mmCIF file of C-alpha atoms in Angstrom:
data_model
loop_
_atom_site.group_PDB
_atom_site.id
_atom_site.type_symbol
_atom_site.label_atom_id
_atom_site.label_comp_id
_atom_site.label_asym_id
_atom_site.label_seq_id
_atom_site.Cartn_x
_atom_site.Cartn_y
_atom_site.Cartn_z
ATOM 1 C CA UNK A 1 -9.935 -11.671 6.077
ATOM 2 C CA UNK A 2 -11.729 -12.307 2.793
ATOM 3 C CA UNK A 3 -11.471 -14.994 0.177
ATOM 4 C CA UNK A 4 -11.384 -13.834 -3.622
ATOM 5 C CA UNK A 5 -10.738 -16.534 -6.414
ATOM 6 C CA UNK A 6 -10.284 -19.449 -3.825
ATOM 7 C CA UNK A 7 -7.758 -17.579 -2.107
ATOM 8 C CA UNK A 8 -7.161 -15.971 1.167
ATOM 9 C CA UNK A 9 -6.831 -12.609 1.352
ATOM 10 C CA UNK A 10 -5.125 -10.986 4.510
ATOM 11 C CA UNK A 11 -7.019 -8.271 6.278
ATOM 12 C CA UNK A 12 -6.019 -4.474 5.158
ATOM 13 C CA UNK A 13 -4.718 -1.848 7.798
ATOM 14 C CA UNK A 14 -4.560 2.033 6.171
ATOM 15 C CA UNK A 15 -2.112 4.656 7.573
ATOM 16 C CA UNK A 16 -2.318 8.186 6.445
ATOM 17 C CA UNK A 17 0.278 10.715 7.211
ATOM 18 C CA UNK A 18 -1.009 14.563 7.913
ATOM 19 C CA UNK A 19 2.025 15.715 10.264
ATOM 20 C CA UNK A 20 5.403 15.560 8.809
ATOM 21 C CA UNK A 21 7.112 14.043 11.838
ATOM 22 C CA UNK A 22 4.594 11.012 11.786
ATOM 23 C CA UNK A 23 7.216 7.612 13.056
ATOM 24 C CA UNK A 24 5.271 5.169 11.732
ATOM 25 C CA UNK A 25 4.867 6.742 8.363
ATOM 26 C CA UNK A 26 8.546 7.733 8.191
ATOM 27 C CA UNK A 27 9.180 4.517 9.074
ATOM 28 C CA UNK A 28 6.976 2.799 6.498
ATOM 29 C CA UNK A 29 8.597 5.090 3.974
ATOM 30 C CA UNK A 30 12.231 4.800 5.008
ATOM 31 C CA UNK A 31 11.845 0.536 4.677
ATOM 32 C CA UNK A 32 9.731 0.901 1.313
ATOM 33 C CA UNK A 33 12.332 3.477 -0.099
ATOM 34 C CA UNK A 34 9.307 5.710 -1.005
ATOM 35 C CA UNK A 35 11.426 8.988 -0.471
ATOM 36 C CA UNK A 36 9.644 12.047 0.759
ATOM 37 C CA UNK A 37 7.237 11.683 -2.345
ATOM 38 C CA UNK A 38 3.401 13.439 -1.105
ATOM 39 C CA UNK A 39 0.305 12.567 -1.752
ATOM 40 C CA UNK A 40 1.083 8.006 -2.298
ATOM 41 C CA UNK A 41 -0.983 5.755 -2.224
ATOM 42 C CA UNK A 42 0.926 2.358 -1.423
ATOM 43 C CA UNK A 43 -0.111 -1.282 -0.691
ATOM 44 C CA UNK A 44 2.876 -2.778 0.924
ATOM 45 C CA UNK A 45 2.850 -6.572 1.830
ATOM 46 C CA UNK A 46 5.527 -6.853 4.301
ATOM 47 C CA UNK A 47 5.906 -10.385 5.068
ATOM 48 C CA UNK A 48 6.150 -11.104 1.087
ATOM 49 C CA UNK A 49 8.158 -8.030 0.760
ATOM 50 C CA UNK A 50 6.317 -6.487 -2.233
ATOM 51 C CA UNK A 51 5.070 -3.221 -2.909
ATOM 52 C CA UNK A 52 2.640 -1.457 -5.171
ATOM 53 C CA UNK A 53 2.472 2.571 -5.991
ATOM 54 C CA UNK A 54 -0.352 3.959 -7.541
ATOM 55 C CA UNK A 55 0.059 6.231 -10.016
ATOM 56 C CA UNK A 56 -1.838 9.612 -10.773
ATOM 57 C CA UNK A 57 -4.274 11.705 -8.415
ATOM 58 C CA UNK A 58 -5.348 9.964 -5.282
ATOM 59 C CA UNK A 59 -9.244 10.310 -4.956
ATOM 60 C CA UNK A 60 -11.604 8.292 -3.558
ATOM 61 C CA UNK A 61 -12.391 6.433 -6.484
ATOM 62 C CA UNK A 62 -8.868 6.132 -7.142
ATOM 63 C CA UNK A 63 -8.602 4.278 -3.338
ATOM 64 C CA UNK A 64 -11.898 2.334 -3.984
ATOM 65 C CA UNK A 65 -10.231 0.887 -7.235
ATOM 66 C CA UNK A 66 -6.718 0.163 -5.726
ATOM 67 C CA UNK A 67 -8.782 -2.036 -2.889
ATOM 68 C CA UNK A 68 -11.136 -3.606 -5.987
ATOM 69 C CA UNK A 69 -7.755 -4.598 -8.542
ATOM 70 C CA UNK A 70 -6.276 -5.818 -5.636
ATOM 71 C CA UNK A 71 -8.845 -8.446 -4.365
ATOM 72 C CA UNK A 72 -9.505 -8.858 -7.700
ATOM 73 C CA UNK A 73 -6.007 -10.400 -7.984
ATOM 74 C CA UNK A 74 -4.747 -7.178 -10.757
ATOM 75 C CA UNK A 75 -2.222 -5.240 -9.188
ATOM 76 C CA UNK A 76 1.325 -5.249 -11.162
ATOM 77 C CA UNK A 77 3.160 -5.770 -6.841
ATOM 78 C CA UNK A 78 7.330 -5.245 -7.086
ATOM 79 C CA UNK A 79 9.722 -7.043 -5.300
ATOM 80 C CA UNK A 80 10.988 -4.439 -2.164
ATOM 81 C CA UNK A 81 14.933 -3.727 -1.969
ATOM 82 C CA UNK A 82 16.993 -5.428 0.547
#
C-alpha cells in the first residue's frame, strides 16, 4: 500500500478477461452488476462496496490516468447496489 494525501491506499490488483468463460471475471461482473459490455475499465472496492467505471475508449493512457486520478482521490465512485 502507498500513501497519498496522508491516507493509506490499498494495493491495486488487476484482472483482465481474454476468454468468454473466465470464472473470476464473470463472478466480478455479476457482483458489480456490470452486464456483458466489453471492453470495460473498472475499479472495484469490495470492502467499501464502491465502484468506478471509466468511460470512453480504453488505452494505455486511459489506464494510467485512471490510476493517477485514483491516487489523487479524484474519481467519483458509486455505491454498489445490494
